[in-house]
């Protein structure tokens, strides 16, 4: 439940694929709380940039201060800073706010040019960025063009074109010799550089200090995954992470042929910032960020007419059962009842129950019910035996065994009840099982064989909870003025008192809490959730049939 | 995987709790693609609004057009529109873009005043909003103060204070008589109105046309959930949804005592827009939106010094196993290998394997291995028998049975092999099981008893995949120049050819695909994922022990 806070300082992309929008989506998908100071409103879409309206530098400062004076940030990132004035304002505000050395992990994406070729940073801003912003950064994340631009800055002539992995390595080194003090690390992105597995192997054997992260590729002992796939010629995307300490790593993954690349840089730097906020090492955060971004491209959903956005939602799914909260301490049980209202009502407000509550239920119906329930409880106890066999902790084994003992106790009251109606223990034991009893009992054992402990628990729930509900409902109705319920002189009063009583309600509560704890510990996928609900529905219907069967006797 | 697109036109809250930031977080958490046109930059935090910098109306238009001309929207929402000029610009742009009647579902949150009391809409804008924006809206979502302000607009004197449910009902009716043409529906939010269950019961019996949605409360046949809780006096939050058709519903839920309410209105209207984009009815979308918002407050994580933000992440969780993609068609298998590299390598590059590949493995080791493997395969076949018993479809039952038949065929090759080494079938059958065999076999049956079909499949995987990996690895090594592997004259060549051969590799591929399909159909929670991985690790270690046992013989 812990959430780290991350602030992005960047432009706004109204179309939602890049800028603070991509950042906020990335923060959200990666479990972080996102805040954002906007440097400029950009009217853009997947086709290109139509117009830019910068924020006054002072208003950028205002936004940053509103955030930082109120919420402690676990990481920062910057994107498009637009011009020298805004860049200076950002530098000044961060220095003032954090002093020297106290800044949280900070990823600086030195955005100069958009994917669609539009200039996003005035040239005079580059000087400020290099000299004043980079020294604050944990990591800067230039692509090929940005690296060339930054490395040529303040020097005569252009920086040589970066086109091989060797060039990338040289450029990384040049960064640390040319730019002093500079950032703590650089991630030189190779999205615009062509490379293959052979290139990676060549560079890594020529420079043993370079470690190769094959996260997106097949590693050692993965022959079964490679079979039938021609890997050697595959075009790769290779990023290089160079830390001031000298540690250098290559991150390689297959290039995806896709036009859904709008906002790739924003997403990557935002995702790395999340990892750093969550305490990952720079390498781990970069790996995680690169993987998140890669899969965002690969799973892109088509939007727009040009370079579409990444899919920022690829790594998240919906939680189906809310966590217990003060206003809803048993959300799973509530859902089960709420989403299947008809069959639940048919069960707990069954005519059998109503006649019983009025005291007018035919005696033979009740006797038939008790005899069949006696036989059903044998299955029920055996199902708890299976539950014990499926349990992997002593407390779980104890709980199942204790329930068996309670059921055996309940058997006692059944026997006693029957003897009052003149039915001997032998007669009870010799009762032939009705189809309803066999159907229900067999179903419990089937689920017990088929599934895991939670599924088995689900099958035991409708009986446990339903009788508790019936007991409470009758008592609630009885308490109303001029109630239709008749407790005085009711031959079945004892039965009503049993199921509405404290002892049984304790068991109901324990049952609910077990199932709620299961849902919290192991939140189900939609398939599994549907599977659990199906078991609940089936048992609810089997309960109803059980009472149908008893009533048919009268 | 389908994502609906939603556009918000609103202010930017740098602190991330309200405005387009809350909207984008809500869109993301609810599975929608978010775009955003910003009407004003607001320097604010949980304590209050520090400053506002509006966008030029024309630039608001630019942003909306950049979005709408490129991406088709499934729903729209508006939040703070700041002044009459911007409101007019928004109205004009939407009308121009959609013509009359073609606008997608549109939720208008008529933001006038911030939670912290700061005016967010100039009074002259209200007129434009009422007369020109509301007629475009599917739903408007005023709170008490906004409703009073809007209903008093253009009339002498103030609108009477809305303080009861009856007042709310009257206000809704007044909206539709006073504001013509007006929106299609109004959701009057009761966050600032005190109500109890008694109030709800009173109003719903006085006005039978009002349906009561008790989503956040306990409904019928939920006595077991209510027991021990005093519900009658509980303070409620009641929203009223009034549709032009006359349909009116009350949505009631318990009031949460919380200061984490910054951005509640933005979040609610954004969540309703998501529901409408996804094709829900207005009532369903409102229920879902109200529930998302309610839980966002109840699960809030403390941020900031004042009224903190909602938790927009409460309803999502991380997907642990990526979906198969062209660059990674077997992500789950890859994860299993990648995340447990040491034990997997210890198994598939075991000394037993190396000696076998070199042809120097002691004959008695190999014979011991084959004899024990023969006994192990009995467990393995029985485990597939359990899998058949746990299967609920004919194809799954067929697949398990077919595998048993393949295993029985493998038994034949074992018997044949042994006879070549002078071991009779009887002798083979009478072999005493070693501890390694019993440990592994017993583990398979334990998992088969304990868990569901997927967990059982997991336990059968290390054996299936590992032998395939060993076969391919030996052949790959053999293909290298001056290889250490010796195939020619190798007494175990037949074994190597078996496991690297097409038939066995087909089975490996089928096994991988089964497990990948399971992970896609039923994505595991972290608990379940860890449980599966633990089974994989255990079996990988048991495989290594099996070969240790064989080597110890020499």
Coordinates of N, CA and C in Angstrom, one line a residue, chain A residues 155 170 172-180:
Chain A
X155 N 31.8 23.6 -28.5 CA 33.1 23.2 -29.2 C 32.9 23.5 -30.7
X170 N 32.3 5.5 -26.6 CA 33.1 6.7 -26.6 C 32.4 7.9 -26.2
X172 N 29.8 8.1 -24.2 CA 29.6 8.1 -22.8 C 30.9 8.6 -22.0
X173 N 32.0 8.1 -22.5 CA 33.3 8.5 -21.9 C 33.5 10.0 -22.1
X174 N 33.2 10.5 -23.3 CA 33.4 11.9 -23.6 C 32.5 12.8 -22.7
X175 N 31.3 12.3 -22.4 CA 30.4 13.0 -21.5 C 31.1 13.3 -20.2
X176 N 31.8 12.3 -19.6 CA 32.3 12.4 -18.3 C 33.6 13.2 -18.3
X177 N 34.3 13.2 -19.5 CA 35.5 14.1 -19.6 C 35.2 15.5 -19.9
X178 N 34.2 15.7 -20.8 CA 33.9 17.0 -21.2 C 33.0 17.8 -20.3
X179 N 32.0 17.1 -19.7 CA 31.0 17.8 -18.8 C 31.4 17.6 -17.4
X180 N 31.9 18.6 -16.8 CA 32.3 18.5 -15.4 C 31.7 19.6 -14.6

